Amino acid sequence: MIDKLHYISQQTPIRTHLSAIKEALNAGCKWIQLRVKDEPESTILEYAQEAQALCEQFSAKLIVNDHPEVALKAGAYGLHLGLQDMPIAEARRIVGQEMIIGGTANTFEHIQQRVAEGADYIGLGPYQFTKTKEKLSPILGLEGYQDILAQVRSAAMNIPIIAIGGIEPNDIAAIIQTGVHGVAISGAITHAADAAQTTQYIYQQLHMNVLKEV
């Protein structure tokens, strides 16, 4: 089951990836993506092993960004691959058939590609500008999601799509109505004055808007 809220780890001047993850777990997040850039793989493995131990304490699922061997060695639940990362088929040979693999997309054609590659879910974005990503793909905005999700429905594709990129809690009600499965959030939780309250509000928005669609 792919959770509707994905927390993407973020290092800040006052928080490490691990302390940010621990705070997100304490706040109620159940799906954690460890996203570490510009560090040696050995360091990322140490982070991943500690993050996996934390996730186990909270009955949460750990996803490792970019590094299939790290995901495998750490015993992570899943792996997420960007468009410029290793192909999904190659990563699948490393991590095996059981591990969840998500793939980034920016267009409907990317979604078709990811489905053909065997992705289990798709991170579609960015919704708007975000500082957490250095090489930002074209911004989609609400209309972009509406157009792409309409194409997904027309093609009868059935894959969970997670909106990502600069999403704030008050954006969720409109985004979820486009038909996405859920949202990925980083800064809005990392920098929240009350992370638990923010996380609860996000889950309420996701849940309320799902009920409207039924």
Short mmCIF file of C-alpha atoms in Angstrom, two decimals:
data_model
loop_
_atom_site.label_atom_id
_atom_site.label_comp_id
_atom_site.label_asym_id
_atom_site.label_seq_id
_atom_site.Cartn_x
_atom_site.Cartn_y
_atom_site.Cartn_z
CA MET A 1 0.00 0.00 0.00
CA ILE A 2 1.46 3.35 -1.06
CA ASP A 3 0.84 5.96 1.65
CA LYS A 4 -0.88 9.20 0.64
CA LEU A 5 1.72 11.34 2.43
CA HIS A 6 5.40 10.98 1.56
CA TYR A 7 7.87 12.90 3.71
CA ILE A 8 11.11 13.76 1.87
CA SER A 9 14.07 14.21 4.22
CA GLN A 10 15.78 17.56 4.24
CA GLN A 11 18.89 18.80 6.02
CA THR A 12 18.79 22.32 7.46
CA PRO A 13 21.31 24.48 9.34
CA ILE A 14 19.84 23.17 12.60
CA ARG A 15 18.74 19.65 11.60
CA THR A 16 20.43 16.62 10.11
CA HIS A 17 18.54 14.28 7.78
CA LEU A 18 18.15 11.86 10.67
CA SER A 19 16.87 14.40 13.19
CA ALA A 20 14.43 15.71 10.56
CA ILE A 21 13.24 12.14 9.91
CA LYS A 22 12.82 11.47 13.62
CA GLU A 23 10.73 14.63 13.98
CA ALA A 24 8.59 13.66 10.98
CA LEU A 25 8.03 10.20 12.47
CA ASN A 26 7.11 11.71 15.83
CA ALA A 27 4.69 13.97 13.95
CA GLY A 28 2.90 10.95 12.47
CA CYS A 29 4.49 10.48 9.03
CA LYS A 30 4.44 6.83 7.93
CA TRP A 31 6.30 6.98 4.59
CA ILE A 32 9.80 8.45 4.73
CA GLN A 33 12.07 9.05 1.76
CA LEU A 34 15.75 9.51 2.61
CA ARG A 35 17.02 11.93 -0.02
CA VAL A 36 20.72 12.69 0.45
CA LYS A 37 22.72 14.43 -2.26
CA ASP A 38 26.47 15.04 -2.59
CA GLU A 39 27.55 12.53 0.06
CA PRO A 40 29.59 9.33 -0.41
CA GLU A 41 27.53 6.14 -0.70
CA SER A 42 29.12 4.81 2.50
CA THR A 43 27.77 7.83 4.41
CA ILE A 44 24.33 7.47 2.82
CA LEU A 45 24.31 3.80 3.88
CA GLU A 46 24.95 4.81 7.50
CA TYR A 47 22.07 7.30 7.29
CA ALA A 48 19.84 4.67 5.70
CA GLN A 49 20.59 2.06 8.37
CA GLU A 50 19.80 4.54 11.14
CA ALA A 51 16.71 5.79 9.32
CA GLN A 52 15.50 2.20 8.84
CA ALA A 53 15.89 1.53 12.57
CA LEU A 54 13.88 4.68 13.33
CA CYS A 55 11.17 3.72 10.84
CA GLU A 56 10.88 0.27 12.40
CA GLN A 57 10.30 1.88 15.82
CA PHE A 58 7.38 3.84 14.38
CA SER A 59 6.02 1.10 12.07
CA ALA A 60 6.85 3.36 9.12
CA LYS A 61 8.28 2.61 5.70
CA LEU A 62 11.67 3.84 4.48
CA ILE A 63 12.30 4.68 0.83
CA VAL A 64 15.87 5.42 -0.29
CA ASN A 65 16.37 7.93 -3.08
CA ASP A 66 18.80 7.15 -5.94
CA HIS A 67 20.86 4.33 -4.38
CA PRO A 68 19.55 0.77 -4.95
CA GLU A 69 22.46 -0.97 -3.21
CA VAL A 70 22.01 1.26 -0.16
CA ALA A 71 18.27 0.48 -0.11
CA LEU A 72 19.02 -3.25 -0.27
CA LYS A 73 21.76 -3.26 2.39
CA ALA A 74 19.71 -1.10 4.78
CA GLY A 75 16.64 -3.31 4.42
CA ALA A 76 14.54 -0.40 3.18
CA TYR A 77 10.95 -0.90 2.02
CA GLY A 78 11.54 0.90 -1.25
CA LEU A 79 13.66 2.86 -3.69
CA HIS A 80 12.90 6.05 -5.60
CA LEU A 81 14.64 6.89 -8.88
CA GLY A 82 14.81 10.22 -10.68
CA LEU A 83 14.68 10.55 -14.46
CA GLN A 84 18.49 10.89 -14.62
CA ASP A 85 19.15 8.01 -12.21
CA MET A 86 19.72 4.33 -12.92
CA PRO A 87 17.00 2.72 -15.10
CA ILE A 88 14.30 0.95 -13.10
CA ALA A 89 14.98 -2.43 -14.77
CA GLU A 90 18.64 -2.26 -13.77
CA ALA A 91 17.76 -1.27 -10.21
CA ARG A 92 15.23 -4.12 -10.06
CA ARG A 93 18.02 -6.58 -10.78
CA ILE A 94 19.88 -5.24 -7.74
CA VAL A 95 17.03 -4.96 -5.23
CA GLY A 96 14.90 -7.93 -6.33
CA GLN A 97 11.22 -8.29 -7.10
CA GLU A 98 9.83 -7.52 -3.64
CA MET A 99 11.07 -3.97 -3.14
CA ILE A 100 8.77 -1.07 -4.07
CA ILE A 101 10.29 1.19 -6.74
CA GLY A 102 9.00 4.68 -7.46
CA GLY A 103 9.99 6.83 -10.42
CA THR A 104 9.96 10.56 -11.05
CA ALA A 105 7.96 12.00 -13.97
CA ASN A 106 7.30 15.48 -15.36
CA THR A 107 5.05 14.66 -18.35
CA PHE A 108 2.45 12.12 -19.45
CA GLU A 109 5.12 10.55 -21.68
CA HIS A 110 7.32 10.08 -18.63
CA ILE A 111 4.43 8.33 -16.87
CA GLN A 112 4.02 5.99 -19.85
CA GLN A 113 7.78 5.32 -19.69
CA ARG A 114 7.69 4.63 -15.94
CA VAL A 115 4.71 2.27 -16.27
CA ALA A 116 6.51 0.40 -19.06
CA GLU A 117 9.61 0.17 -16.86
CA GLY A 118 7.61 -1.43 -14.06
CA ALA A 119 7.44 1.39 -11.51
CA ASP A 120 5.13 0.80 -8.52
CA TYR A 121 4.27 4.48 -8.10
CA ILE A 122 5.15 7.81 -9.71
CA GLY A 123 6.31 11.09 -8.22
CA LEU A 124 4.90 13.72 -10.60
CA GLY A 125 6.14 17.28 -10.40
CA PRO A 126 7.21 19.84 -9.58
CA TYR A 127 3.96 21.50 -8.55
CA GLN A 128 5.77 24.79 -8.04
CA PHE A 129 9.28 26.12 -7.42
CA THR A 130 11.21 24.29 -4.72
CA LYS A 131 14.69 24.94 -3.33
CA THR A 132 15.18 21.27 -2.44
CA LYS A 133 15.90 20.29 -6.04
CA GLU A 134 18.88 21.69 -7.95
CA LYS A 135 17.88 20.72 -11.52
CA LEU A 136 14.21 21.62 -11.57
CA SER A 137 11.99 20.27 -14.36
CA PRO A 138 9.30 22.56 -15.86
CA ILE A 139 6.75 23.57 -13.23
CA LEU A 140 3.35 21.91 -13.70
CA GLY A 141 1.00 23.93 -11.50
CA LEU A 142 -2.59 22.83 -10.94
CA GLU A 143 -3.47 22.92 -14.66
CA GLY A 144 -0.52 20.68 -15.48
CA TYR A 145 -1.77 18.05 -13.05
CA GLN A 146 -5.31 18.32 -14.39
CA ASP A 147 -4.12 17.81 -17.98
CA ILE A 148 -1.75 14.93 -17.20
CA LEU A 149 -4.18 13.09 -14.92
CA ALA A 150 -6.91 13.41 -17.58
CA GLN A 151 -4.54 11.70 -20.02
CA VAL A 152 -3.75 9.00 -17.45
CA ARG A 153 -7.49 8.29 -17.03
CA SER A 154 -8.06 8.25 -20.80
CA ALA A 155 -5.25 5.72 -21.16
CA ALA A 156 -6.83 3.59 -18.38
CA MET A 157 -3.57 3.58 -16.44
CA ASN A 158 -3.82 2.43 -12.86
CA ILE A 159 -0.73 3.55 -10.95
CA PRO A 160 -0.52 5.69 -7.78
CA ILE A 161 0.67 9.19 -8.66
CA ILE A 162 2.19 11.38 -5.95
CA ALA A 163 2.30 15.14 -6.49
CA ILE A 164 5.61 16.68 -5.45
CA GLY A 165 7.47 19.97 -5.48
CA GLY A 166 6.97 22.95 -3.19
CA ILE A 167 3.55 21.78 -1.98
CA GLU A 168 2.08 23.58 1.04
CA PRO A 169 -0.70 22.13 3.21
CA ASN A 170 -3.28 24.58 1.84
CA ASP A 171 -2.52 23.46 -1.73
CA ILE A 172 -3.61 19.87 -1.07
CA ALA A 173 -7.40 20.21 -1.36
CA ALA A 174 -7.13 21.42 -4.96
CA ILE A 175 -4.28 19.09 -5.94
CA ILE A 176 -6.00 15.92 -4.69
CA GLN A 177 -9.08 16.76 -6.78
CA THR A 178 -7.01 16.28 -9.94
CA GLY A 179 -6.98 12.54 -9.20
CA VAL A 180 -3.50 12.11 -7.73
CA HIS A 181 -3.11 9.42 -5.06
CA GLY A 182 -1.27 11.66 -2.61
CA VAL A 183 1.42 14.27 -2.03
CA ALA A 184 5.09 14.41 -1.14
CA ILE A 185 6.07 17.12 1.32
CA SER A 186 9.41 18.27 2.66
CA GLY A 187 9.79 21.87 3.82
CA ALA A 188 6.20 22.33 5.00
CA ILE A 189 6.80 19.63 7.64
CA THR A 190 10.53 20.20 8.26
CA HIS A 191 10.03 23.90 8.98
CA ALA A 192 6.59 23.67 10.65
CA ALA A 193 6.18 25.37 14.01
CA ASP A 194 4.17 22.30 15.06
CA ALA A 195 5.05 19.34 12.83
CA ALA A 196 2.47 17.02 14.42
CA GLN A 197 -0.37 19.51 13.91
CA THR A 198 0.75 20.14 10.32
CA THR A 199 0.95 16.41 9.55
CA GLN A 200 -2.48 15.80 11.06
CA TYR A 201 -3.92 18.64 8.96
CA ILE A 202 -2.33 17.20 5.78
CA TYR A 203 -3.79 13.74 6.43
CA GLN A 204 -7.20 15.32 7.10
CA GLN A 205 -7.04 17.16 3.76
CA LEU A 206 -6.05 13.97 1.93
CA HIS A 207 -8.77 11.95 3.65
CA MET A 208 -11.57 14.55 3.33
CA ASN A 209 -10.97 15.04 -0.37
CA VAL A 210 -10.84 11.31 -1.04
CA LEU A 211 -14.27 10.99 0.62
CA LYS A 212 -15.63 13.73 -1.66
CA GLU A 213 -14.63 11.75 -4.72
CA VAL A 214 -16.36 8.52 -3.65
#
